[in-house]
Structures are given as structure tokens and as C-alpha cells.
Coordinates of C-alpha atoms and ligand atoms in Angstrom, one line a residue:
X1 CA 12.1 33.0 2.1
X2 CA 9.3 33.1 4.7
X3 CA 7.7 29.8 5.3
X4 CA 4.2 29.5 3.8
X5 CA 1.9 26.7 5.0
X6 CA -0.2 24.4 2.9
X7 CA -3.8 23.7 3.7
X8 CA -6.3 21.2 2.5
X9 CA -7.8 22.1 -1.0
X10 CA -11.3 21.4 0.3
X11 CA -13.7 22.3 3.1
X12 CA -15.7 19.8 5.1
X13 CA -19.4 19.3 4.4
X14 CA -20.3 16.2 6.5
X15 CA -18.8 14.8 9.7
X16 CA -18.8 11.4 11.4
X17 CA -18.6 11.5 15.2
X18 CA -15.8 9.6 16.9
X19 CA -16.1 7.4 19.9
X20 CA -13.5 7.2 22.7
X21 CA -13.4 4.3 25.2
X22 CA -11.8 4.6 28.6
X23 CA -8.3 3.0 29.1
X24 CA -9.8 0.1 31.0
X25 CA -12.3 -0.6 28.1
X26 CA -9.4 -0.4 25.6
X27 CA -7.4 -2.9 27.6
X28 CA -10.3 -5.3 27.6
X29 CA -11.0 -4.7 23.8
X30 CA -7.3 -5.4 22.9
X31 CA -7.2 -8.6 25.0
X32 CA -10.5 -9.8 23.4
X33 CA -9.0 -9.0 19.9
X34 CA -6.1 -11.3 20.7
X35 CA -3.7 -8.3 20.5
X36 CA -4.3 -8.0 16.8
X37 CA -5.6 -4.6 15.7
X38 CA -7.3 -6.2 12.7
X39 CA -9.6 -8.0 15.2
X40 CA -10.8 -4.8 17.0
X41 CA -14.2 -3.5 16.3
X42 CA -14.1 -0.2 14.4
X43 CA -16.4 1.4 17.0
X44 CA -13.8 0.7 19.7
X45 CA -11.2 2.8 17.8
X46 CA -10.7 6.5 18.2
X47 CA -8.3 7.5 15.4
X48 CA -8.1 4.7 12.8
X49 CA -4.7 4.6 11.1
X50 CA -4.9 0.9 10.3
X51 CA -4.8 1.5 6.6
X52 CA -5.3 4.0 3.8
X53 CA -7.1 1.3 1.9
X54 CA -10.8 2.0 1.2
X55 CA -10.8 4.6 4.0
X56 CA -10.7 7.8 2.0
X57 CA -13.4 10.5 2.1
X58 CA -15.0 10.8 -1.3
X59 CA -15.6 14.3 -2.7
X60 CA -19.1 15.8 -3.4
X61 CA -18.4 15.1 -7.1
X62 CA -17.8 11.4 -6.4
X63 CA -21.0 11.1 -4.3
X64 CA -22.9 12.9 -7.1
X65 CA -21.3 10.3 -9.5
X66 CA -22.8 7.5 -7.3
X67 CA -26.2 8.7 -8.3
X68 CA -25.3 8.3 -11.9
X69 CA -24.8 4.6 -11.5
X70 CA -26.0 2.6 -14.4
X71 CA -26.6 -0.8 -12.8
X72 CA -27.1 -2.8 -16.0
X73 CA -25.6 -6.2 -15.9
X74 CA -23.8 -5.6 -19.1
X75 CA -22.3 -2.6 -20.8
X76 CA -22.8 -0.1 -18.0
X77 CA -22.2 3.5 -19.0
X78 CA -19.9 3.9 -16.0
X79 CA -17.6 1.1 -17.3
X80 CA -17.0 3.1 -20.5
X81 CA -16.4 6.2 -18.5
X82 CA -13.9 4.3 -16.3
X83 CA -12.3 2.8 -19.4
X84 CA -11.8 6.2 -21.0
X85 CA -10.4 7.6 -17.8
X86 CA -7.9 4.7 -17.5
X87 CA -6.8 5.4 -21.0
X88 CA -6.7 9.2 -20.7
X89 CA -5.2 9.6 -17.2
X90 CA -3.0 6.4 -16.9
X91 CA -2.3 5.6 -20.6
X92 CA -3.0 1.9 -20.5
X93 CA -5.0 0.5 -23.5
X94 CA -7.1 -2.2 -22.0
X95 CA -9.0 -2.4 -18.8
X96 CA -10.5 -5.2 -16.8
X97 CA -12.3 -4.0 -13.6
X98 CA -12.0 -6.0 -10.4
X99 CA -13.5 -5.7 -6.9
X100 CA -10.1 -4.8 -5.5
X101 CA -6.4 -5.0 -6.2
X102 CA -5.7 -8.7 -5.1
X103 CA -8.2 -9.9 -7.7
X104 CA -6.1 -8.3 -10.4
X105 CA -3.0 -9.8 -8.9
X106 CA -4.6 -13.2 -8.9
X107 CA -5.4 -12.9 -12.7
X108 CA -2.0 -11.5 -13.8
X109 CA -0.1 -14.1 -11.7
X110 CA -2.1 -16.9 -13.2
X111 CA -1.8 -15.6 -16.8
X112 CA 1.9 -14.9 -16.8
X113 CA 3.6 -17.2 -14.3
X114 CA 4.5 -20.9 -15.0
X115 CA 5.5 -23.4 -12.3
X116 CA 9.2 -22.8 -11.3
X117 CA 9.3 -19.2 -12.5
X118 CA 11.0 -16.4 -10.6
X119 CA 9.4 -13.0 -10.0
X120 CA 11.9 -10.2 -9.1
X121 CA 10.3 -7.2 -7.4
X122 CA 11.0 -4.1 -5.4
X123 CA 10.2 -5.7 -2.0
X124 CA 7.4 -8.1 -1.4
X125 CA 3.8 -7.1 -0.7
X126 CA 1.7 -9.6 1.2
X127 CA -1.1 -10.3 -1.3
X128 CA 1.1 -9.8 -4.4
X129 CA 3.7 -12.4 -3.2
X130 CA 1.0 -14.9 -2.1
X131 CA -0.6 -14.8 -5.6
X132 CA 2.8 -15.2 -7.3
X133 CA 3.5 -18.3 -5.1
X134 CA 0.0 -19.8 -5.6
X135 CA 0.6 -19.5 -9.4
X136 CA 3.9 -21.5 -9.0
X137 CA 6.4 -18.7 -8.9
X138 CA 9.1 -17.6 -6.4
X139 CA 9.4 -14.0 -5.4
X140 CA 13.0 -12.6 -5.4
X141 CA 13.6 -9.3 -3.6
X142 CA 15.7 -7.0 -5.9
X143 CA 15.1 -3.7 -4.1
X144 CA 18.2 -1.6 -3.2
X145 CA 19.8 -2.4 0.2
X146 CA 19.0 1.1 1.5
X147 CA 15.3 0.1 1.5
X148 CA 16.0 -2.4 4.3
X149 CA 17.7 0.2 6.5
X150 CA 15.2 2.5 8.4
X151 CA 17.9 5.1 8.9
X152 CA 19.1 5.5 5.3
X153 CA 18.0 8.9 4.0
X154 CA 18.2 7.9 0.3
X155 CA 15.3 9.7 -1.3
X156 CA 14.2 6.8 -3.7
X157 CA 14.3 3.7 -1.5
X158 CA 11.8 2.1 -3.9
X159 CA 14.6 1.8 -6.6
X160 CA 15.5 -1.6 -8.0
X161 CA 19.1 -2.8 -7.7
X162 CA 20.1 -3.4 -11.3
X163 CA 23.0 -5.7 -10.3
X164 CA 20.6 -7.9 -8.3
X165 CA 18.3 -8.0 -11.3
X166 CA 21.1 -8.8 -13.7
X167 CA 22.4 -11.5 -11.4
X168 CA 19.1 -13.2 -11.2
X169 CA 18.8 -13.1 -15.0
X170 CA 22.3 -14.6 -15.3
X171 CA 21.5 -17.3 -12.7
X172 CA 18.1 -18.6 -13.8
X173 CA 17.8 -17.3 -17.3
X174 CA 15.4 -14.7 -18.8
X175 CA 12.9 -17.4 -19.9
X176 CA 12.3 -18.2 -16.2
X177 CA 11.4 -14.6 -15.4
X178 CA 8.0 -13.6 -16.9
X179 CA 8.1 -10.2 -15.5
X180 CA 9.5 -7.7 -13.0
X181 CA 7.0 -6.7 -10.3
X182 CA 7.5 -3.0 -9.9
X183 CA 5.5 -1.1 -7.3
X184 CA 5.2 2.7 -7.2
X185 CA 5.8 3.7 -3.6
X186 CA 6.9 0.5 -1.9
X187 CA 4.4 -0.1 0.9
X188 CA 6.5 -2.5 3.1
X189 CA 9.6 -0.2 2.9
X190 CA 7.7 2.7 4.4
X191 CA 5.9 4.1 1.4
X192 CA 9.1 4.9 -0.5
X193 CA 9.1 6.0 -4.1
X194 CA 11.0 4.7 -7.1
X195 CA 12.8 7.3 -9.2
X196 CA 12.1 7.8 -12.9
X197 CA 15.8 7.4 -13.7
X198 CA 15.8 3.9 -12.1
X199 CA 12.6 2.9 -13.8
X200 CA 14.0 3.9 -17.2
X201 CA 17.1 1.8 -16.5
X202 CA 14.9 -1.2 -15.5
X203 CA 12.9 -0.8 -18.7
X204 CA 16.0 -0.8 -20.7
X205 CA 17.4 -3.9 -19.1
X206 CA 14.1 -5.9 -19.2
X207 CA 13.6 -4.9 -22.9
X208 CA 17.0 -6.4 -23.7
X209 CA 15.8 -9.8 -22.4
X210 CA 12.1 -9.6 -23.4
X211 CA 10.9 -9.4 -19.8
X212 CA 7.7 -7.6 -19.0
X213 CA 7.1 -5.1 -16.2
X214 CA 3.9 -5.5 -14.1
X215 CA 3.3 -2.2 -12.4
X216 CA 1.6 -2.2 -9.0
X217 CA 0.1 1.2 -9.4
X218 CA -1.8 1.3 -6.2
X219 CA -0.1 4.6 -5.1
X220 CA 1.3 5.8 -8.4
X221 CA 0.2 9.5 -8.0
X222 CA 1.9 9.7 -4.6
X223 CA 5.0 8.3 -6.2
X224 CA 4.8 10.9 -9.0
X225 CA 4.4 13.7 -6.4
X226 CA 7.7 12.5 -4.8
X227 CA 9.4 12.5 -8.2
X228 CA 8.2 16.1 -8.8
X229 CA 9.5 17.1 -5.4
X230 CA 12.8 15.3 -5.3
X231 CA 14.0 14.2 -8.7
X232 CA 16.1 16.5 -10.9
X233 CA 14.3 17.6 -14.1
X234 CA 10.7 17.0 -12.8
X235 CA 10.0 20.2 -10.9
X236 CA 8.1 21.8 -13.8
X237 CA 6.1 18.7 -14.6
X238 CA 2.6 18.1 -13.2
X239 CA 1.8 15.0 -11.2
X240 CA -0.5 14.0 -14.0
X241 CA 2.3 14.1 -16.6
X242 CA 4.6 12.2 -14.3
X243 CA 2.0 9.5 -13.7
X244 CA 1.7 9.0 -17.5
X245 CA 5.4 8.8 -18.0
X246 CA 5.8 6.2 -15.2
X247 CA 3.0 4.1 -16.8
X248 CA 4.4 4.4 -20.3
X249 CA 7.5 2.5 -19.1
X250 CA 5.5 -0.6 -18.1
X251 CA 3.4 -3.3 -19.8
X252 CA 0.7 -4.2 -17.4
X253 CA -0.7 -2.8 -14.2
X254 CA -2.7 -4.0 -11.1
X255 CA -4.5 -1.4 -9.2
X256 CA -6.1 -1.2 -5.8
X257 CA -8.3 1.8 -6.4
X258 CA -9.0 1.9 -2.7
X259 CA -5.8 3.9 -2.2
X260 CA -4.8 6.6 -4.7
X261 CA -8.1 6.6 -6.5
X262 CA -10.1 7.7 -3.5
X263 CA -12.8 5.1 -3.4
X264 CA -14.0 2.7 -0.8
X265 CA -13.9 -0.3 -3.0
X266 CA -12.6 -1.1 -6.5
X267 CA -9.6 -2.1 -8.5
X268 CA -8.5 -3.2 -12.0
X269 CA -6.1 -5.0 -14.2
X270 CA -4.8 -2.8 -17.1
X271 CA -2.6 -3.9 -19.9
X272 CA -1.2 -2.9 -23.3
X273 CA -1.0 -6.5 -24.4
X274 CA -4.1 -7.7 -26.4
X275 CA -3.3 -11.4 -25.5
X276 CA -3.2 -10.7 -21.8
X277 CA -6.4 -8.7 -22.1
X278 CA -8.1 -11.5 -23.9
X279 CA -7.1 -14.0 -21.2
X280 CA -8.1 -11.7 -18.3
X281 CA -11.5 -11.0 -19.9
X282 CA -12.0 -14.8 -20.0
X283 CA -10.9 -15.2 -16.4
X284 CA -12.7 -12.3 -14.8
X285 CA -16.1 -13.9 -15.6
X286 CA -15.1 -16.9 -13.5
X287 CA -13.9 -15.1 -10.4
X288 CA -15.4 -11.5 -10.4
X289 CA -18.2 -11.0 -12.8
X290 CA -18.8 -9.8 -16.4
X291 CA -15.8 -7.9 -18.0
X292 CA -17.8 -4.7 -17.9
X293 CA -18.2 -4.7 -14.1
X294 CA -15.7 -7.1 -12.5
X295 CA -17.4 -7.4 -9.1
X296 CA -18.3 -3.7 -8.9
X297 CA -21.6 -1.8 -9.0
X298 CA -21.9 0.8 -11.8
X299 CA -21.9 3.5 -9.2
X300 CA -18.5 2.2 -7.8
X301 CA -17.0 2.5 -11.3
X302 CA -18.3 6.0 -11.6
X303 CA -16.8 7.1 -8.3
X304 CA -13.5 5.5 -9.3
X305 CA -13.4 7.3 -12.6
X306 CA -13.9 10.7 -10.8
X307 CA -11.5 9.7 -8.0
X308 CA -8.7 8.9 -10.5
X309 CA -9.0 12.4 -12.0
X310 CA -8.9 14.0 -8.5
X311 CA -5.9 11.9 -7.5
X312 CA -3.5 13.3 -10.0
X313 CA -4.2 17.0 -9.1
X314 CA -1.1 18.6 -7.7
X315 CA -2.9 20.4 -4.9
X316 CA -4.5 17.1 -3.7
X317 CA -1.1 15.4 -3.5
X318 CA 0.5 18.3 -1.8
X319 CA -2.0 18.2 1.0
X320 CA -2.2 14.4 1.2
X321 CA 1.5 13.8 1.3
X322 CA 1.9 17.0 3.3
X323 CA -0.2 15.7 6.1
X324 CA 1.9 12.5 6.3
X325 CA 5.1 14.5 6.3
X326 CA 3.6 16.7 9.1
X327 CA 3.1 13.8 11.4
X328 CA 6.5 12.3 10.5
X329 CA 8.3 15.6 11.2
X330 CA 6.6 15.9 14.6
X331 CA 7.9 12.4 15.5
X332 CA 11.4 13.1 14.2
X333 CA 11.5 16.3 16.2
X334 CA 10.6 14.3 19.3
X335 CA 13.4 11.8 18.6
X336 CA 11.1 8.9 17.8
X337 CA 12.7 6.1 15.7
X338 CA 10.8 6.0 12.4
X339 CA 11.6 5.0 8.9
X340 CA 13.4 7.8 7.1
X341 CA 12.8 9.6 4.9
X342 CA 9.0 9.9 5.6
X343 CA 7.1 8.2 2.8
X344 CA 3.7 9.1 1.3
X345 CA 0.9 7.1 2.8
X346 CA 2.0 6.7 6.4
X347 CA 4.6 7.0 9.1
X348 CA 6.4 3.8 10.0
X349 CA 7.6 3.3 13.6
X350 CA 10.8 1.2 14.0
X351 CA 9.6 -1.3 16.6
X352 CA 13.1 -2.9 16.9
X353 CA 14.4 0.5 18.1
X354 CA 11.4 1.0 20.4
X355 CA 11.9 -2.5 22.0
X356 CA 15.6 -3.5 21.8
X357 CA 14.8 -5.9 24.7
X358 CA 12.4 -8.0 22.6
X359 CA 13.5 -10.6 20.0
X360 CA 11.6 -10.9 16.7
X361 CA 10.0 -14.1 18.1
X362 CA 8.3 -11.9 20.7
X363 CA 6.7 -9.8 17.9
X364 CA 7.9 -6.3 18.7
X365 CA 5.7 -4.6 16.1
X366 CA 2.6 -6.5 17.0
X367 CA 3.3 -5.5 20.7
X368 CA 3.8 -1.8 19.7
X369 CA 0.6 -1.6 17.8
X370 CA -1.3 -3.1 20.8
X371 CA 0.4 -0.7 23.2
X372 CA -0.5 2.3 21.1
X373 CA -4.1 1.3 21.0
X374 CA -4.3 0.9 24.7
X375 CA -2.7 4.2 25.3
X376 CA -5.0 6.3 23.1
X377 CA -7.4 4.3 21.0
X378 CA -5.2 4.9 17.9
X379 CA -5.2 1.9 15.7
X380 CA -2.1 1.1 13.7
X381 CA -0.9 -2.0 11.7
X382 CA 2.0 -4.5 12.3
X383 CA 4.4 -4.7 9.3
X384 CA 7.0 -7.1 10.6
X385 CA 7.5 -10.8 11.2
X386 CA 3.8 -11.5 11.4
X387 CA 3.1 -9.9 8.1
X388 CA 6.1 -11.6 6.5
X389 CA 4.6 -15.1 7.1
X390 CA 6.5 -18.3 6.8
X391 CA 9.0 -19.6 4.3
X392 CA 7.1 -21.8 1.8
X393 CA 9.9 -24.4 1.8
X394 CA 11.2 -24.6 5.4
X395 CA 8.1 -23.6 7.3
X396 CA 10.1 -21.2 9.4
X397 CA 9.1 -17.6 10.1
X398 CA 10.4 -15.1 7.5
X399 CA 12.4 -12.6 9.6
X400 CA 12.3 -9.3 7.7
X401 CA 15.0 -6.7 8.5
X402 CA 12.3 -4.2 9.0
X403 CA 10.0 -4.6 12.1
X404 CA 7.6 -1.8 11.7
X405 CA 4.3 -0.4 12.9
X406 CA 2.5 1.6 10.2
X407 CA 0.5 4.7 11.1
X408 CA -1.4 4.9 7.8
X409 CA -3.2 8.1 7.0
X410 CA -6.6 7.9 5.2
X411 CA -7.0 10.5 2.5
X412 CA -9.0 13.6 3.3
X413 CA -10.3 12.2 6.6
X414 CA -8.4 13.5 9.6
X415 CA -7.2 17.0 10.5
X416 CA -3.8 18.2 11.7
X417 CA -5.2 18.2 15.3
X418 CA -5.8 14.4 15.0
X419 CA -2.1 14.1 13.9
X420 CA -1.1 16.0 17.0
X421 CA -3.0 13.6 19.2
X422 CA -1.4 10.7 17.5
X423 CA 2.1 12.1 17.9
X424 CA 1.6 12.7 21.6
X425 CA 0.4 9.1 22.1
X426 CA 3.4 7.7 20.2
X427 CA 5.8 9.8 22.3
X428 CA 4.1 8.5 25.5
X429 CA 4.4 4.9 24.4
X430 CA 8.0 5.4 23.5
X431 CA 8.7 6.9 26.9
X432 CA 7.3 3.7 28.5
X433 CA 8.9 1.3 26.0
X434 CA 11.1 -0.5 28.4
X435 CA 8.1 -1.8 30.4
X436 CA 6.6 -3.5 27.4
X437 CA 6.3 -7.3 27.4
X438 CA 6.2 -9.2 24.1
X439 CA 3.6 -11.5 22.8
X440 CA 3.2 -15.2 21.8
X441 CA 1.1 -16.4 18.9
X442 CA -1.7 -18.7 20.0
X443 CA -3.6 -19.0 16.7
X444 CA -2.1 -18.8 13.2
X445 CA -4.2 -18.9 10.0
X446 CA -2.8 -20.6 6.9
X447 CA -2.8 -17.6 4.5
X448 CA -2.0 -13.9 5.2
X449 CA -1.8 -14.7 8.9
X450 CA -1.5 -11.1 10.1
X451 CA -5.2 -10.5 9.4
X452 CA -6.5 -13.1 11.8
X453 CA -3.7 -14.3 14.1
X454 CA -4.3 -14.2 17.8
X455 CA -1.7 -13.5 20.5
X456 CA -1.4 -13.5 24.3
X457 CA 0.9 -11.4 26.5
X458 CA 4.1 -13.1 27.6
Ligands
PLI1 O1 -6.4 -4.6 -0.7 P1 -6.5 -4.8 -2.2 O2 -6.8 -6.2 -2.6 O3 -7.3 -3.8 -2.9 O4 -5.0 -4.5 -2.8 C1 -3.9 -5.2 -2.5 C2 -2.6 -4.4 -2.5 C3 -1.8 -4.5 -3.6 N1 -0.6 -3.7 -3.6 C4 -0.3 -2.8 -2.6 C5 1.0 -2.1 -2.8 C6 -1.2 -2.7 -1.6 O5 -0.8 -1.8 -0.6 C7 -2.4 -3.5 -1.5 C8 -3.2 -3.4 -0.3 N2 -2.8 -2.8 0.7 C9 -3.4 -2.7 1.9 C10 -4.7 -3.3 2.2 C11 -2.8 -1.9 2.9 O6 -3.4 -1.7 4.0 O7 -1.7 -1.4 2.6

């Protein structure tokens, strides 16, 4: 069959000019930012691939929805629209809006975790794990081994290893495991999906022991798209149908709507359990705001409701994931070491393979993100030893097997030409890799250190 290309299912109505500094200016900016891309000023960045979080372009429908904001303190019309949407599109019964995902993680962790509990999950996520620990729990990684191997081509590297989960249950007892933390597309593994087959098996096992499943549904529609593309029996199902099926296998959900749901701010906690709902409604007024706005403006909730509906459209996901795959394929064709297979929200560079001469104590991924910025003004994010933080008990660095730099693609923002420019820069940095020197950390914040840590060149 002749190859037929995909194209974006939209045209561009408004543009935002980009700024490009000279190489000398970029070197100065990077040094001033302590070799941490989080500390750069956005105006000093040319193509911003730091994150796909809150960086999406909203549609004309969403912007029109912003004008329909009902900014009443209580009972905003937009809350009820959002609540109906979460029920219709996602299938969860009860909704508590929050300003973003970590606020929902905070509440569910406090509600369900007791001191000394264990929380198995398909790889850690920074904020998720921290909230589990702050509530007195201990995170246990039960993702399949393939997820820690950047070269494994297994299509569902987000899958949970059922033996690892069973072993934990046998070891600590089901009463010490309030829930399994299950993320759809596993961010830290490279945006890798979980399969429906695996999720069904996890549901069966947890049901047997009365253990809940908390679904981090931040990128659930992207995961559903991968199931449609790769899992047997799902080719004729729509993304929307697959999203609903995934959610139906879980009990509660935390959402950072800043990703899948195409808004610049917003999130929620959803649950089918009326007791959890009751507690969350009590808690949200302490930390976020009334239960009908949870730290959001009415207009934000309206844009979120519309964005949720747009996010489960097949043609949207085809272009969204298609763009990520396009960049990934370009890098693979050039022989660049990246996490395989390419995931859904970004391309992850294997910094250990770029810099075999650097130890993890010299922060290879942090170094690579800095080099890339200096080369072209492309901003990426470290996802390695800095992000992994320290062991709560020993105080030592956690040394993750994966030492990655994430080129995260905002939704509906950049064009294929931008992807070409990014690929050329990555290739250039790879060609000069042997000249790179590592970094030393000179300032380390207490929590989520990757955001604000500062470094100097060795
Ligand atoms: O940034 P928040 O608080 O809206 O959401 C936290 C969060 C929870 N789960 C997952 C899988 C995430 O990816 C996530 C946030 N991710 C960010 C900010 C990222 O750059 O990937």
C-alpha cells in the first residue's frame, strides 16, 4: 500500500513569535540558570520542549468557552458542565476539581494511606511518590523489567509485573496495601502505555484481595490511542471507547488536566467511592477552595470540559502522537540512542549512552539538557538521578537505571519544521558528546529538587 501521511486536524488562527538568542547569549543564560533548564527564562528559549504540561494550544471552542465562565463562588454552571463531562467521557461518578494534578494526589494519598503502608505502582512519578511518602507510605516499583531497559522494544512497557505485585502482597499483607497506583502512559519510563490485558489482570488480582486501584489518568487518551494501534482486538474501537474501558477497571483517578485535557491549568480527583468523595469534598475546602471550583476559575473548568471532549477524538490523537513518533523516527534513523519504542508525549534521549564517560554522580542527563539548550535554544528536561531525589531512609541519591532527557512535545503548538530543527540539534550534540564535561550540584532544595537545584560545570 502507498504511504499516506497524516496532517494536523486543524489550521492555525493565531501565532506567537519566537525569540532566538545568539550562542554566546545562550551560554550566559545557561550558566546564570545554574545549568538547570527549569531556571531559564522562557523568553530565552527558542523551542520549548520542557514539558507538555499546561503548554497546549487551546482550540477556538475552548477560548469561546472561556467567555462563558460563570465566576460565582458557589455552584458555577461550568462546574456542572465539567461534572457531566467527567461522567460521560471518563465514566467516574464523583468529581472534586483541583488546581492541578498534585493537589488531587495530595488528597487521595492523605485519604487512603496510613503510616507504614506500601503503595505498589507502575514506576514512580515525582509528585505522586512524594505525596505517598508525606502521607506515611512507601512506594514500591512493580513495573515490568522491560520498562527499565531503554532498548527493549516491548510495546506495553507500562505493564505491571503481576509476580512482583503478588510477592509484595505475600510479603507485607493486603491490609498494608491500600491501593495500586496505576498510571496510563508511564511518564518516567518514556511515555509508555499499559495494555488492557495487563490492566484487566491487575484488576482481577486486586479484587481478590480488596485492594483499590488509583488511576493516574493524566495521559489516558494517549494510552488508549496506543492500545488501539497495538493491542489485539482494539483496532475497531474508538479512543473514546477505550478510555472508558480503562477507567471502568479502576476505583479512583487523579488528573492533571494540563496534559491530555488541553488546558493551561486544572485537574481533579474522581472516584466511584462515596466515602472517598465525602472526605475529598471536606478536604478540598481546606487546601484548594469550595468543592465546586477547587482552585479554578469558572472559565478554566469550561475550557477543561471542552478540552476533555477534544482529547478523546481519534484524529486528534493520531496527529498528537504522530508528531512525537515523527521526531522519534528521525532520531532513530540518525542512530541517536533514545528510549524505544517511542512513547506518546515525548522522545527520551538516553544520556548514559550519549555520555558513557560520565558517572551518574556527574549528572549526565542534566548535562545533556544544558548542552542541547546551548546548541540551539531547545529546552528539554532532565529525567534521571536529579529527578529521582534521595532515599528517604539512607539520604543517598536514588540511582535510577534510566538516565534520560525528555524532549516533550506540547499539544498543537509546534510544526513538523520545528521537529526537524530539534532533530538536527540533537544530532549535533550527539556528534560532540565526547567533549562534554559533567556537572556538580551546588544547591539542593529539600523537595522535588530537580525544579530548583543549581549546578556548576566540572
Ligand atoms: O503538574 P501537576 O501537578 O498538574 O500533575 C502532576 C503529575 C501527575 N502525574 C503525572 C503522570 C504527571 O506527568 C504529572 C505532571 N507532570 C509534569 C509536570 C511533567 O512535566 O511531566
